[in-house]
CSV table of C-alpha atoms in Angstrom, one decimal:
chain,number,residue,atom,x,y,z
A,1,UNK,CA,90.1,107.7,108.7
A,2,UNK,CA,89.8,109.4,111.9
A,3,UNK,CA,91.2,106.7,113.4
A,4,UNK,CA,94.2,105.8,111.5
A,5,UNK,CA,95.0,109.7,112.1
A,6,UNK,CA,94.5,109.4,115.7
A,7,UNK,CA,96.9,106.5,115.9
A,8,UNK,CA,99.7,108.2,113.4
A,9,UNK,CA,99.4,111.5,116.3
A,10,UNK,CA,99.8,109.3,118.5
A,11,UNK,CA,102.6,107.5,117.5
A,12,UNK,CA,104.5,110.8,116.5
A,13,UNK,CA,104.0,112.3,119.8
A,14,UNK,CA,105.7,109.0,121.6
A,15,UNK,CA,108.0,109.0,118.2
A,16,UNK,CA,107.2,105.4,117.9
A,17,UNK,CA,108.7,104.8,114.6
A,18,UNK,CA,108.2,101.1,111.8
A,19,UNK,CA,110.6,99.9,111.7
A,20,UNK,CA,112.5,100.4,114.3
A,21,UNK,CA,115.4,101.7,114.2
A,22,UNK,CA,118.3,99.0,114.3
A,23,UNK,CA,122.0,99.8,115.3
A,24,UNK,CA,124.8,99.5,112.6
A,25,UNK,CA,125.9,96.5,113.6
A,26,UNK,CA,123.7,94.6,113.7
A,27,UNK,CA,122.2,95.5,110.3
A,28,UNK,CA,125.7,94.4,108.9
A,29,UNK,CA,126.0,91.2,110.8
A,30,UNK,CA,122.8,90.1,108.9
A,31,UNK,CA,123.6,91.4,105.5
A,32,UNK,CA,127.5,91.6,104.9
A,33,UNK,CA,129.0,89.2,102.6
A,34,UNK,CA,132.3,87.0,102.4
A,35,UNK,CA,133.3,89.5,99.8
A,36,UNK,CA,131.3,92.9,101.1
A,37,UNK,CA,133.5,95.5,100.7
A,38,UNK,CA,133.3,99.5,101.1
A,39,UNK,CA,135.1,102.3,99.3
A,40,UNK,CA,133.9,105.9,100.1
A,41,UNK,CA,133.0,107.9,96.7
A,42,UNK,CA,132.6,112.0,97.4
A,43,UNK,CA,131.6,111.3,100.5
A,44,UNK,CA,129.3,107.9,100.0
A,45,UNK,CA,130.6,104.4,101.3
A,46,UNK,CA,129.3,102.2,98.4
A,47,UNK,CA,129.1,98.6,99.5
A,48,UNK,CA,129.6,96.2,96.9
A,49,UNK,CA,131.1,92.4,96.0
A,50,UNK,CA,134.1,92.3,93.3
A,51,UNK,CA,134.0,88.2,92.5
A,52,UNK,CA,135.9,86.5,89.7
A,53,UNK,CA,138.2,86.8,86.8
A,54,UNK,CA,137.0,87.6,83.2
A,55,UNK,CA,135.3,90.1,81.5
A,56,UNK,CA,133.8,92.6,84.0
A,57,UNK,CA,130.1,92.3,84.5
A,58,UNK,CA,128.4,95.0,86.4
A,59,UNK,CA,124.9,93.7,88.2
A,60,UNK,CA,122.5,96.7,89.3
A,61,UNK,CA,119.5,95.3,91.4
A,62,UNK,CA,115.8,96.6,90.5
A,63,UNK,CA,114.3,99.4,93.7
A,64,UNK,CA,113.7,98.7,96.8
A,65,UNK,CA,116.1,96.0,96.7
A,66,UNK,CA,119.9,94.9,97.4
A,67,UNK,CA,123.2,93.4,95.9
A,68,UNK,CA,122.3,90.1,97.4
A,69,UNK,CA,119.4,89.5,95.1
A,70,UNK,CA,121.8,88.4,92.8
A,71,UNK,CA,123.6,85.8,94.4
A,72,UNK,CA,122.5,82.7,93.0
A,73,UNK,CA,123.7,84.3,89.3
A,74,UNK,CA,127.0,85.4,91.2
A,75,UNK,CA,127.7,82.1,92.4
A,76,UNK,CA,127.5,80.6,88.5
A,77,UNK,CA,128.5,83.9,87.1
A,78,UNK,CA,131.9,84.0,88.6
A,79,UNK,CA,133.5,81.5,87.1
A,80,UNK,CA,133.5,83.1,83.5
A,81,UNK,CA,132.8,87.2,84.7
A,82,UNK,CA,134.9,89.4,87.1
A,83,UNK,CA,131.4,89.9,88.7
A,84,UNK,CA,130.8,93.4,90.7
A,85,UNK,CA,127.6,94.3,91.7
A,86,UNK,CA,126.3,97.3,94.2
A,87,UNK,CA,123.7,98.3,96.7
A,88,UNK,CA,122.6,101.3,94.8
A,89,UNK,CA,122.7,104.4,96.7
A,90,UNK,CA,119.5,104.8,98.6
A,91,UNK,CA,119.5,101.1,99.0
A,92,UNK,CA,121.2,98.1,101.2
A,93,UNK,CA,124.5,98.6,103.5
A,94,UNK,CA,125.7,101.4,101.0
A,95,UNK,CA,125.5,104.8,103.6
A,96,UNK,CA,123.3,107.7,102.9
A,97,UNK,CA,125.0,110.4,100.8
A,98,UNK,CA,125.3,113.6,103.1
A,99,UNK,CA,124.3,115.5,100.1
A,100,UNK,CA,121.1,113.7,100.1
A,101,UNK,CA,121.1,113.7,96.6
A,102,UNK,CA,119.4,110.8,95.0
A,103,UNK,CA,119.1,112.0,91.1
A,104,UNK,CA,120.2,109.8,88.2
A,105,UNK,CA,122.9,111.9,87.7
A,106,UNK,CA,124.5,111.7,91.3
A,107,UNK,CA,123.8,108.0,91.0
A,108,UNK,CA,125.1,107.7,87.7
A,109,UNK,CA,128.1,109.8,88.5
A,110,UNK,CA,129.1,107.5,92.2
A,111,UNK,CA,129.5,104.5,90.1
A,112,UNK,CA,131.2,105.9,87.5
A,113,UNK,CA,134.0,106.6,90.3
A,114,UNK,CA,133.7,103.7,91.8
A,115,UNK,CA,134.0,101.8,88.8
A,116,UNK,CA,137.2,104.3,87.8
A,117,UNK,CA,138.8,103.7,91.6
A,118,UNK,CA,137.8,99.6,90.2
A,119,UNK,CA,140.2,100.4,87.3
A,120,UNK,CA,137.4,99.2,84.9
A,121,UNK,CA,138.2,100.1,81.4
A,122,UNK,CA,135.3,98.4,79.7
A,123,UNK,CA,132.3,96.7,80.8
A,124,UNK,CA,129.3,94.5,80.4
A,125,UNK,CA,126.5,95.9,82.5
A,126,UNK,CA,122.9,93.6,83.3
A,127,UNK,CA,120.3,96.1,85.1
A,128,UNK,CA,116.7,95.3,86.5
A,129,UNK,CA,114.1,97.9,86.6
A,130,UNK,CA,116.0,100.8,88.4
A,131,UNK,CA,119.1,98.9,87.6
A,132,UNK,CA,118.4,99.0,84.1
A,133,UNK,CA,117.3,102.5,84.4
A,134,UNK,CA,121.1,103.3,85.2
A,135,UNK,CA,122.8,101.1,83.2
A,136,UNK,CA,120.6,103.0,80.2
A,137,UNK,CA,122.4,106.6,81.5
A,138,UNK,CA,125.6,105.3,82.2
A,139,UNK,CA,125.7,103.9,78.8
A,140,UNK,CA,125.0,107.2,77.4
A,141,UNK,CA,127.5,109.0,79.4
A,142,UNK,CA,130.0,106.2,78.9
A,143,UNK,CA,129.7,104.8,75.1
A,144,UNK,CA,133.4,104.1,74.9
A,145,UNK,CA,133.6,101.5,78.0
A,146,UNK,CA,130.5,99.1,77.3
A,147,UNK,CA,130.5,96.3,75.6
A,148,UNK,CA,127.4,94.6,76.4
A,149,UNK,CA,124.0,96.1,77.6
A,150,UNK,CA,121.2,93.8,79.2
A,151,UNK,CA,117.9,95.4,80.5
A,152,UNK,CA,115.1,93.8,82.2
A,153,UNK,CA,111.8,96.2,82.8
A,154,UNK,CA,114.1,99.6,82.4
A,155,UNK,CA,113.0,103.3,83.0
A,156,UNK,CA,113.8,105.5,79.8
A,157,UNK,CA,116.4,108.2,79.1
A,158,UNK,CA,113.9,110.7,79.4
A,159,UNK,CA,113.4,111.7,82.9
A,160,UNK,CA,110.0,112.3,82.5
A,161,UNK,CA,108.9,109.9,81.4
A,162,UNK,CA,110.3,107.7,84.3
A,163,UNK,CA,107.9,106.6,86.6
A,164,UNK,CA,104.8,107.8,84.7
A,165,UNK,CA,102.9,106.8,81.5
A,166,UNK,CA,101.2,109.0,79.5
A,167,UNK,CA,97.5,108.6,78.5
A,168,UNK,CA,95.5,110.8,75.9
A,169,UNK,CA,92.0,110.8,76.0
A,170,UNK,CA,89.9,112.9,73.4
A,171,UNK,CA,86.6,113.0,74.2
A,172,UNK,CA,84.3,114.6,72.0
A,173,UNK,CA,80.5,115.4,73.1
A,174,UNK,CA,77.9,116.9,70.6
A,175,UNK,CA,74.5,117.7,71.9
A,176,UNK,CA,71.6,119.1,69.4
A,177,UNK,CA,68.3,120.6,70.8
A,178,UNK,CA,65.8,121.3,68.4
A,179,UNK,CA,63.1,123.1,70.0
A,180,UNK,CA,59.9,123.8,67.5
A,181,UNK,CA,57.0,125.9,68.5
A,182,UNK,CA,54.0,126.4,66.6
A,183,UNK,CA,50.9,128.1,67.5
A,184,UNK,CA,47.8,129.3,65.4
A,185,UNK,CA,45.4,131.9,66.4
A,186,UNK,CA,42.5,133.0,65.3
A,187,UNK,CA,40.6,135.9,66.2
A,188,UNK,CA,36.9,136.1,64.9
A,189,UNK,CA,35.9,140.1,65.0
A,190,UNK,CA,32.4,140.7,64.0
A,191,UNK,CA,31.7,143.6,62.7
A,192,UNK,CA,28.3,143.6,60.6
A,193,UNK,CA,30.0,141.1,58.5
A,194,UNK,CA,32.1,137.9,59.6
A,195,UNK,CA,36.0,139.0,59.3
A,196,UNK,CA,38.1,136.2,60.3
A,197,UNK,CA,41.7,136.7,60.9
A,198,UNK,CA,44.4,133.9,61.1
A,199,UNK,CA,47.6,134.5,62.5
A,200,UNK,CA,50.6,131.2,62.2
A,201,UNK,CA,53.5,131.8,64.6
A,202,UNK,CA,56.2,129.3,63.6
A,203,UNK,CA,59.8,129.0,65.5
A,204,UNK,CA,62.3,127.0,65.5
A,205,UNK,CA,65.6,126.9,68.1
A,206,UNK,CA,68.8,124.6,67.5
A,207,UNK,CA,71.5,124.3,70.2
A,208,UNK,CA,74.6,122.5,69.5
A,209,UNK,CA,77.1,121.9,72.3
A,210,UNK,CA,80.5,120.3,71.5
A,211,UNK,CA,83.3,119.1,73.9
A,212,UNK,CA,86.6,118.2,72.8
């Protein structure tokens, strides 16, 4: 441990940063797409793909991941679907929001004006993990314009109970000591005639301890 902390003081010191940082451009040159495009939304440029003619199909990727995870289903999706899918804020080519504001409601709320500035009226929405997450609160917020709602491994409405699970343990201990002490005396006093004298000392101690 000491030296993994020696190396991260180091490392700030020289501000050595991993990654590195990479320029704009060239971040863009590797991930754009023939249909990337950008539309700023209170003060966030979203990048996202709008493919196709048919119903409108809104793809939101799982975290820590990007619109182009779902190429391959674009590229068969498209021909039935008007197809738009995002990089979520905090993720991909869309630009940090200068709020740095990353709730479910800010998220929820930038694609509901994108999708507005879109001119989507109604919607079939297919969300992974996060995505799913999303497409669960937008649905809430938005019963009117959904048609279809497809979830894979979503988050619940409940914010917290996002991201954590809930065990209950009860645990329940009993301890019993039974402590039992019995002594006999006898005390012979002579006095002309034999007296004898018995004396019986009997006790008895319980303890119960209980943990719940």
């Amino acid at each position: 441990m000491a030296i993994v902390a020696s190396v991260l003081i180091i490392m700030i010191a020289l501000d050595i940063r991993y990654p590195s940082e990479l320029s704009k451009e060239f971040i863009e040159s590797k991930y754009l797409l023939e249909f990337s495009e950008f539309r700023e939304v209170d003060g966030v440029d979203i990048h996202f793909t709008d493919e196709g003619e048919g119903p409108t199909l809104l793809l939101l990727h799982a975290n820590y991941a990007n619109l182009i995870d779902w190429e391959p289903w674009v590229n068969q999706l498209k021909n039935h679907f008007r197809v738009i899918r995002i990089d979520i804020p905090g993720h991909g080519l869309t630009e940090a929001d200068p709020k740095n504001d990353y709730s479910m409601e800010r998220t929820v709320f930038l694609i509901q004006e994108l999708l507005n500035q879109l001119k989507v009226e109604k919607l079939n929405i297919a969300g992974a993990s996060l995505g799913g997450t999303i497409g669960l609160h937008y649905a809430r917020r938005n019963p009117e314009k959904m048609v279809n709602l497809i979830l894979v491994s979503p988050g619940a409405l409940n914010p917290r109970v996002r991201g954590r699970i809930r065990v209950r343990v009860r645990v329940r201990v009993s301890v019993r000591v039974r402590v039992s002490v019995r002594a006999r005396v006898i005390v012979r006093v002579r006095v002309g005639v034999g007296v004898g004298v018995r004396m019986k000392v009997k006790m008895k101690m319980r303890v119960g301890v209980g943990v719940r």
